[in-house]
CSV table of N, CA and C in Angstrom, one decimal:
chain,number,residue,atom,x,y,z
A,1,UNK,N,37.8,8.2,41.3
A,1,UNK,CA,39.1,7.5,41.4
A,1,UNK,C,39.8,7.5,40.1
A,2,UNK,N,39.6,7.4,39.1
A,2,UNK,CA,39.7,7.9,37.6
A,2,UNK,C,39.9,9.3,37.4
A,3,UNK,N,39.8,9.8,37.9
A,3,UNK,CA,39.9,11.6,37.6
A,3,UNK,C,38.7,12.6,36.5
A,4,UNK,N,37.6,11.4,36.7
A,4,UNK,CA,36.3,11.6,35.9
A,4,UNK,C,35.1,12.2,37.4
A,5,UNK,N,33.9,12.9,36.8
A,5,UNK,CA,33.5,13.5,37.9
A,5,UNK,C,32.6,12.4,38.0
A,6,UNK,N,32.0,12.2,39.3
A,6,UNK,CA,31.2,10.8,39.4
A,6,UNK,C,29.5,11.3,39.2
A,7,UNK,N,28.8,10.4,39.0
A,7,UNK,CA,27.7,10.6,38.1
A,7,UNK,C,26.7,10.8,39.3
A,8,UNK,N,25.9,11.7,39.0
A,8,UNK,CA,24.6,12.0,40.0
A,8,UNK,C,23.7,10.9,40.0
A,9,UNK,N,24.3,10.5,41.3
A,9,UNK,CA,22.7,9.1,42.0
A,9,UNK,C,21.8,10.0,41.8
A,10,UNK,N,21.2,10.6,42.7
A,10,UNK,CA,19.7,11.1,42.5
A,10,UNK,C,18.7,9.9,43.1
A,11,UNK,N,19.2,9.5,43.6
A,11,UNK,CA,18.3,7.9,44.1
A,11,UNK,C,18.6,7.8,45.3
A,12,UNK,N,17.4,7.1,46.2
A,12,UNK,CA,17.9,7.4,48.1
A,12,UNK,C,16.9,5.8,48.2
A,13,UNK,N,17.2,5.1,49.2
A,13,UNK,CA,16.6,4.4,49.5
A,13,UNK,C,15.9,4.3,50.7
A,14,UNK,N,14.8,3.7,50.9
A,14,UNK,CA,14.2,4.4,52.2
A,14,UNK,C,13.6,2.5,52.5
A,15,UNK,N,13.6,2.6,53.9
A,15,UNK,CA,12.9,1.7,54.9
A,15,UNK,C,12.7,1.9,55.8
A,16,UNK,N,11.1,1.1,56.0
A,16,UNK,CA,10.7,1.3,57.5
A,16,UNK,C,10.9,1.1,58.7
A,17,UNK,N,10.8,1.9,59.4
A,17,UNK,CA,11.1,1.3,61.4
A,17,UNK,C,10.8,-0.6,61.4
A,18,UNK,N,10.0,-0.2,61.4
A,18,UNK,CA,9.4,-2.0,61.6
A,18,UNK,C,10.1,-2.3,60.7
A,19,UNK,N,10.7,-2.7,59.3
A,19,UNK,CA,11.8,-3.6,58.9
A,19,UNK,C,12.9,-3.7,59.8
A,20,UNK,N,13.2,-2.6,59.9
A,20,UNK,CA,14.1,-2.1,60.9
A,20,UNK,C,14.3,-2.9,61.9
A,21,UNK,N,12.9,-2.6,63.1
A,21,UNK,CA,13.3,-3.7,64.1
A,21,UNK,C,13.3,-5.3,63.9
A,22,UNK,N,12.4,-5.6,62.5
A,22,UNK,CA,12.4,-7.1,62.2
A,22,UNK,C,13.5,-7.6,61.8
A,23,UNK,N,14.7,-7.0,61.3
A,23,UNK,CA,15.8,-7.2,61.1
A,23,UNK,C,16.6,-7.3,62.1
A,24,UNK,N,16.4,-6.3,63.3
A,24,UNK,CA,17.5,-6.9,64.5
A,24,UNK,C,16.9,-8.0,65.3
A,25,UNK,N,15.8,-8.3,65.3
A,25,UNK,CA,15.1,-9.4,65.9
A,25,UNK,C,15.5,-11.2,65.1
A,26,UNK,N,15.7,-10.7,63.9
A,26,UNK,CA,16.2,-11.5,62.8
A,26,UNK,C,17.5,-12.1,63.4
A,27,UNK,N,18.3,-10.9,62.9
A,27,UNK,CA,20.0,-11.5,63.5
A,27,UNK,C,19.9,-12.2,65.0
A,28,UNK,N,18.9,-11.5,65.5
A,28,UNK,CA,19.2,-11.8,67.0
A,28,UNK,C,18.9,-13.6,67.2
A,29,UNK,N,17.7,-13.7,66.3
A,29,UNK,CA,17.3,-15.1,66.3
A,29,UNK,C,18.3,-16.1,65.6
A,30,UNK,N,19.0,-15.8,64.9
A,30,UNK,CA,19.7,-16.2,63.9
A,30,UNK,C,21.3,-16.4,64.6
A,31,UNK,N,21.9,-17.4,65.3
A,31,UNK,CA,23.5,-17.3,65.7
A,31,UNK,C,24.6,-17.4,65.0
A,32,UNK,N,24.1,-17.5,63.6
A,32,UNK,CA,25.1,-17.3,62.2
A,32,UNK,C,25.1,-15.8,62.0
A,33,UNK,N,24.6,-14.7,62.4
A,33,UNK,CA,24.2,-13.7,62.2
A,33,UNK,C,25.7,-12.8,62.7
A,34,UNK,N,26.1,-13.5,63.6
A,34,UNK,CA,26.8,-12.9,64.8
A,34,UNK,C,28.4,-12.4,64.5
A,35,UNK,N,28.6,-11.3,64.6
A,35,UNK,CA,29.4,-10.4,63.8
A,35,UNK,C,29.3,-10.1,62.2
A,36,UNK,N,28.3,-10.6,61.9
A,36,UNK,CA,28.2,-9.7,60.2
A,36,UNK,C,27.5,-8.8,59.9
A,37,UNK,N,27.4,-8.3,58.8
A,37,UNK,CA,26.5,-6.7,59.1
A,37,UNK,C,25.6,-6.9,58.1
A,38,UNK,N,24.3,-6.7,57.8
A,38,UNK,CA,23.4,-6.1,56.8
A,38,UNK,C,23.0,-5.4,56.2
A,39,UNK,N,23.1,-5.3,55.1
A,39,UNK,CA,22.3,-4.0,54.6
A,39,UNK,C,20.4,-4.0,54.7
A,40,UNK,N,20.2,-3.0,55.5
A,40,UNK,CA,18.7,-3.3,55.8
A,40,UNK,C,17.8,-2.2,55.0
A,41,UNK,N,17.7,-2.8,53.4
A,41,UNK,CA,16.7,-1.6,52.8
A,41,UNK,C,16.4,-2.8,51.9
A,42,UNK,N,15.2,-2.2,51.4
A,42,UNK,CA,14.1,-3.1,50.2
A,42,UNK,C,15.3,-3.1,49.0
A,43,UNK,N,14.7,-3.7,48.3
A,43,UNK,CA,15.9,-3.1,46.7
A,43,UNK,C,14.9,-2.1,45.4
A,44,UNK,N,13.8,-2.0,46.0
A,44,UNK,CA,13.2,-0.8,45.3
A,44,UNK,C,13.7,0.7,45.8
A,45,UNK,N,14.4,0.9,45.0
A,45,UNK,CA,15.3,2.3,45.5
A,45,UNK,C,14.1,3.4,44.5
A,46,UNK,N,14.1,4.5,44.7
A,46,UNK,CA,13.3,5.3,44.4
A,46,UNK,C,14.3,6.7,43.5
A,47,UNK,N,14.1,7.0,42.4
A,47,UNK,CA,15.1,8.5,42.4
A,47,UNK,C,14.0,9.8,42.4
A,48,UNK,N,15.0,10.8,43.0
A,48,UNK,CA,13.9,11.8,43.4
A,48,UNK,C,12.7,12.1,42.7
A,49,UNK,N,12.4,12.1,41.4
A,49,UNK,CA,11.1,12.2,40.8
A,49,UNK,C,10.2,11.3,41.1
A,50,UNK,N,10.7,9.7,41.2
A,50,UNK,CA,9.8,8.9,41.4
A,50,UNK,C,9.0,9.2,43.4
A,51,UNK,N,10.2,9.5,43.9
A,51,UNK,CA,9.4,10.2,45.0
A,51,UNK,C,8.7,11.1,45.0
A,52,UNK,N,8.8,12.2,44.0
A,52,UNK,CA,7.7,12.8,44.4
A,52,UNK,C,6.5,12.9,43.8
A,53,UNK,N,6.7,12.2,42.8
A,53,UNK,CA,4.9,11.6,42.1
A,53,UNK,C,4.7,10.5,43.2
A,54,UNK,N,5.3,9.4,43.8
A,54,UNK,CA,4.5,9.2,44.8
A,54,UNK,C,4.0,9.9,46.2
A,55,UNK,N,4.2,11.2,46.6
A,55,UNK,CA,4.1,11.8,47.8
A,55,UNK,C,2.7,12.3,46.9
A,56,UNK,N,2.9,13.0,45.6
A,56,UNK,CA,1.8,13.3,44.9
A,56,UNK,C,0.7,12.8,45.2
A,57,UNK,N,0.8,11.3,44.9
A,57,UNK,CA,-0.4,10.6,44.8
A,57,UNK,C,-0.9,10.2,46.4
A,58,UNK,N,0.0,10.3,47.4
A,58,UNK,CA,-0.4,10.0,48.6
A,58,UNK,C,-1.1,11.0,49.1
A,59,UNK,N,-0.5,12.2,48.5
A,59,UNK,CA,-0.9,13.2,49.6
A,59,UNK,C,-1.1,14.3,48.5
A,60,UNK,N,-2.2,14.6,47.9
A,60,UNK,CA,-2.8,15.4,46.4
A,60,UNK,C,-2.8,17.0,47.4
A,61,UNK,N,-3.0,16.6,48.4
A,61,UNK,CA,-3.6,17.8,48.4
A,61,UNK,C,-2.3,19.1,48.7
A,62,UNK,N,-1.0,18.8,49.4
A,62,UNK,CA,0.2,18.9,49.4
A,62,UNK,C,1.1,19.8,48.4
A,63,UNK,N,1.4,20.9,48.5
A,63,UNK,CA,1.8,21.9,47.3
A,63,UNK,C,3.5,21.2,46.9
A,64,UNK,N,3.7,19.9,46.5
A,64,UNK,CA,4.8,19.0,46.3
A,64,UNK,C,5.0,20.0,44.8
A,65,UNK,N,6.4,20.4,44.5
A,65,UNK,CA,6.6,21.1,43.6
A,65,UNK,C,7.5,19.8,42.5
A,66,UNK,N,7.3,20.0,41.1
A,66,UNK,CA,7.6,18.4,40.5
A,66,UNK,C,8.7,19.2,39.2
A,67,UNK,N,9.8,19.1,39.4
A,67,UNK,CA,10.3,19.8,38.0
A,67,UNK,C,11.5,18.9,37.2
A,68,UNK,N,11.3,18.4,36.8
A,68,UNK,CA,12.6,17.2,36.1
A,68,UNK,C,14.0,17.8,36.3
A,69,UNK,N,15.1,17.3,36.9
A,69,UNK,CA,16.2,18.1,37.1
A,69,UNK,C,16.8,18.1,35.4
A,70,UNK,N,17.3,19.4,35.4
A,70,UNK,CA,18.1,19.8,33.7
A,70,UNK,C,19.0,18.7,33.9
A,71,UNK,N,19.8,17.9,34.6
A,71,UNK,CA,20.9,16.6,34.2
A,71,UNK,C,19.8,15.6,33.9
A,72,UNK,N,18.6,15.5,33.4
A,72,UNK,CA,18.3,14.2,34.0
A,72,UNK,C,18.1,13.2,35.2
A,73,UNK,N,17.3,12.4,34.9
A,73,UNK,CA,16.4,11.2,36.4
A,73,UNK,C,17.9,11.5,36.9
A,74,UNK,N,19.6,11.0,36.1
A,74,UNK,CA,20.7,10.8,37.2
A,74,UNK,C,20.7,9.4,37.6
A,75,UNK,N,21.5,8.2,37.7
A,75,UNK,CA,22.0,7.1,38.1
A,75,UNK,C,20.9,6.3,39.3
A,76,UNK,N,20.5,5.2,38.9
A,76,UNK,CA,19.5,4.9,40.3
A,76,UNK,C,20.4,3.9,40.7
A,77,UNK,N,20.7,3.5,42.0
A,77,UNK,CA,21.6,3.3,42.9
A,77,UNK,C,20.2,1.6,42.7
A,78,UNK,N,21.6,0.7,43.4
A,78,UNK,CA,20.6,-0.5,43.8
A,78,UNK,C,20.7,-1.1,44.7
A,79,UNK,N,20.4,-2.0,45.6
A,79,UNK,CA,20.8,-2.6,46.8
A,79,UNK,C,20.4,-4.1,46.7
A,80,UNK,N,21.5,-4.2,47.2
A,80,UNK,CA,21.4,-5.9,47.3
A,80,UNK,C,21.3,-6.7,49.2
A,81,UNK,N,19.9,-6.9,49.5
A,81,UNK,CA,20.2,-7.3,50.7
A,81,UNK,C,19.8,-8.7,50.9
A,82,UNK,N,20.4,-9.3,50.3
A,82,UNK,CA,20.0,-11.1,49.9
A,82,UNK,C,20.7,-11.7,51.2
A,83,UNK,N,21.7,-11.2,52.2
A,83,UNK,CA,22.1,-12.1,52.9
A,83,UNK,C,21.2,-11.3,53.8
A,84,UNK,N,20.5,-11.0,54.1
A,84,UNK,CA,19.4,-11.0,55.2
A,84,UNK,C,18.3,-11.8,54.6
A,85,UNK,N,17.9,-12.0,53.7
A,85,UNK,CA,16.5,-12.5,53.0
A,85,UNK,C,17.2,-14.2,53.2
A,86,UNK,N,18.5,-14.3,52.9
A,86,UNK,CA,18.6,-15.6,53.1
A,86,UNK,C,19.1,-16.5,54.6
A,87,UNK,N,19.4,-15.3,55.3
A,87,UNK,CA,19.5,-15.1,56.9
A,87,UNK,C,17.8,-16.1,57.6
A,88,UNK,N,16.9,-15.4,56.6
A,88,UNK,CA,16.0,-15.4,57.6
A,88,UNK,C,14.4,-15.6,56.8
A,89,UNK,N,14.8,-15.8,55.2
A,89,UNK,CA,13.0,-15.6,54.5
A,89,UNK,C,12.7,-13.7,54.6
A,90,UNK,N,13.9,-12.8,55.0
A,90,UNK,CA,13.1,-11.9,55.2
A,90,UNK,C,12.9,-11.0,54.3
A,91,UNK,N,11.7,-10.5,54.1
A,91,UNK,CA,11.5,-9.4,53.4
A,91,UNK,C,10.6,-8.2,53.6
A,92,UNK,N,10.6,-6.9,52.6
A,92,UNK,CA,10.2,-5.5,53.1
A,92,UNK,C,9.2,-5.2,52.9
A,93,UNK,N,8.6,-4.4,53.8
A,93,UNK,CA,7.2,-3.6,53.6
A,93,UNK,C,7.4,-2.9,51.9
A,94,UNK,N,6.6,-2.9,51.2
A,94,UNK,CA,6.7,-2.0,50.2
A,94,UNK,C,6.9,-0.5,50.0
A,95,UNK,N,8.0,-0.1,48.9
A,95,UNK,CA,8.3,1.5,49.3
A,95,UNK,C,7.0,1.8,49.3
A,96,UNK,N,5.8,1.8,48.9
A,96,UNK,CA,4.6,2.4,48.4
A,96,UNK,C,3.6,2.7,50.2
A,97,UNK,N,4.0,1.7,50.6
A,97,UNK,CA,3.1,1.3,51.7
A,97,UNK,C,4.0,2.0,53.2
A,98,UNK,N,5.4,1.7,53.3
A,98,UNK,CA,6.1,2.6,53.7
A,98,UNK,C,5.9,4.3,53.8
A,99,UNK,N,6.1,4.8,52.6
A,99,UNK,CA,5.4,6.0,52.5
A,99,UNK,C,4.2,6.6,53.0
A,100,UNK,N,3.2,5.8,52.5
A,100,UNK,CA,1.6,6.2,52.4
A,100,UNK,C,1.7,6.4,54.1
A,101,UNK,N,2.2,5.4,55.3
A,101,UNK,CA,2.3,5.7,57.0
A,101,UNK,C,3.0,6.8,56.9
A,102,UNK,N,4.1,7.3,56.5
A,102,UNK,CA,4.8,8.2,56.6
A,102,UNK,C,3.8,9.4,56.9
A,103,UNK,N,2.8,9.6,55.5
A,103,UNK,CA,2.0,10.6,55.3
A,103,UNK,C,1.0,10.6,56.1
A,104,UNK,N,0.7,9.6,56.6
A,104,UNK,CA,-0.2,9.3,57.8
A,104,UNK,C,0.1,9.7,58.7
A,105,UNK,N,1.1,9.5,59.5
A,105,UNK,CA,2.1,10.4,61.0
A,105,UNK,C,2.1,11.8,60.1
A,106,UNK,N,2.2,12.1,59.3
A,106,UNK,CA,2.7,13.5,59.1
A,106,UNK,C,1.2,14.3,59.5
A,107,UNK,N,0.4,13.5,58.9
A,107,UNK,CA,-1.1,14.1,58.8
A,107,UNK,C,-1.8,14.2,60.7
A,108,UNK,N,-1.5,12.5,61.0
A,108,UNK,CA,-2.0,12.9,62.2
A,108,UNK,C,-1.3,13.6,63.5
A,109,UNK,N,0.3,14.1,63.0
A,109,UNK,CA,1.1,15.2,64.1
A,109,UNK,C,0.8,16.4,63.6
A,110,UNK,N,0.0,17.0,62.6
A,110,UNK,CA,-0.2,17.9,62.3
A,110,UNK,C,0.5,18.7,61.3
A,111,UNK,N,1.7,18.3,60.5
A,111,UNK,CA,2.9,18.8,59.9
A,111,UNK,C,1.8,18.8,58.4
A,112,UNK,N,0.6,17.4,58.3
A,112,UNK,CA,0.3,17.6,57.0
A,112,UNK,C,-1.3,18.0,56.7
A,113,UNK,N,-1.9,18.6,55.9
A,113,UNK,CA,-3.6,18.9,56.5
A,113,UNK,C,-3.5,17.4,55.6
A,114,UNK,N,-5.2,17.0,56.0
A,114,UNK,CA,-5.9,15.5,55.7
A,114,UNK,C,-6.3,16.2,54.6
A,115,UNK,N,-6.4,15.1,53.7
A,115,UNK,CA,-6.9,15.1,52.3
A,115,UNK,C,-9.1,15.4,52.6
């Protein structure tokens, strides 16, 4: 908007199904909820390196290729989802623990070999 080029996030934020559905079950319970919207992610945002030293550590055996981008980590993005946490006490599975299932479905549909 400035006529400056905007700065590489490099950062994605991930959440799980089950937050997911505990969050519509949330609103649903909740009749203050009703026409507003949430943002439904943890606020541990991850930027791509930090993902893939954790896929590393979950899944070693995994030919995860690790090379620092030449710009740098790049801007880490942040999220704020306090009006659901104050909606309801709710809060997220951890990105760590999120993941590690991920690798788990991957392993037991076959896409990943078992450690």
């Amino acid at each position: 908007l400035k006529g400056k080029p905007a700065p590489k996030t490099n950062s994605t934020a991930y959440v799980d199904v089950e937050d997911v559905a505990r969050a519509h079950v949330a609103a649903y319970e909740h009749p203050e909820a009703g026409g507003r919207r949430y943002l439904c992610s943890p606020s541990e945002v991850l930027t791509g390196m930090e993902l893939h030293k954790l896929l590393k550590e979950l899944a070693p055996e995994c030919d995860i290729q690790m090379q620092d981008p030449p710009e740098g980590e790049g801007v880490r993005l942040g999220m704020d989802c306090s009006a659901l946490h104050e909606l309801s006490g709710f809060s997220f599975l951890p990105v760590k623990e999120t993941m590690a299932a991920q690798v788990r479905s991957f392993q037991e549909l076959g896409f990943l070999s078992k450690a």
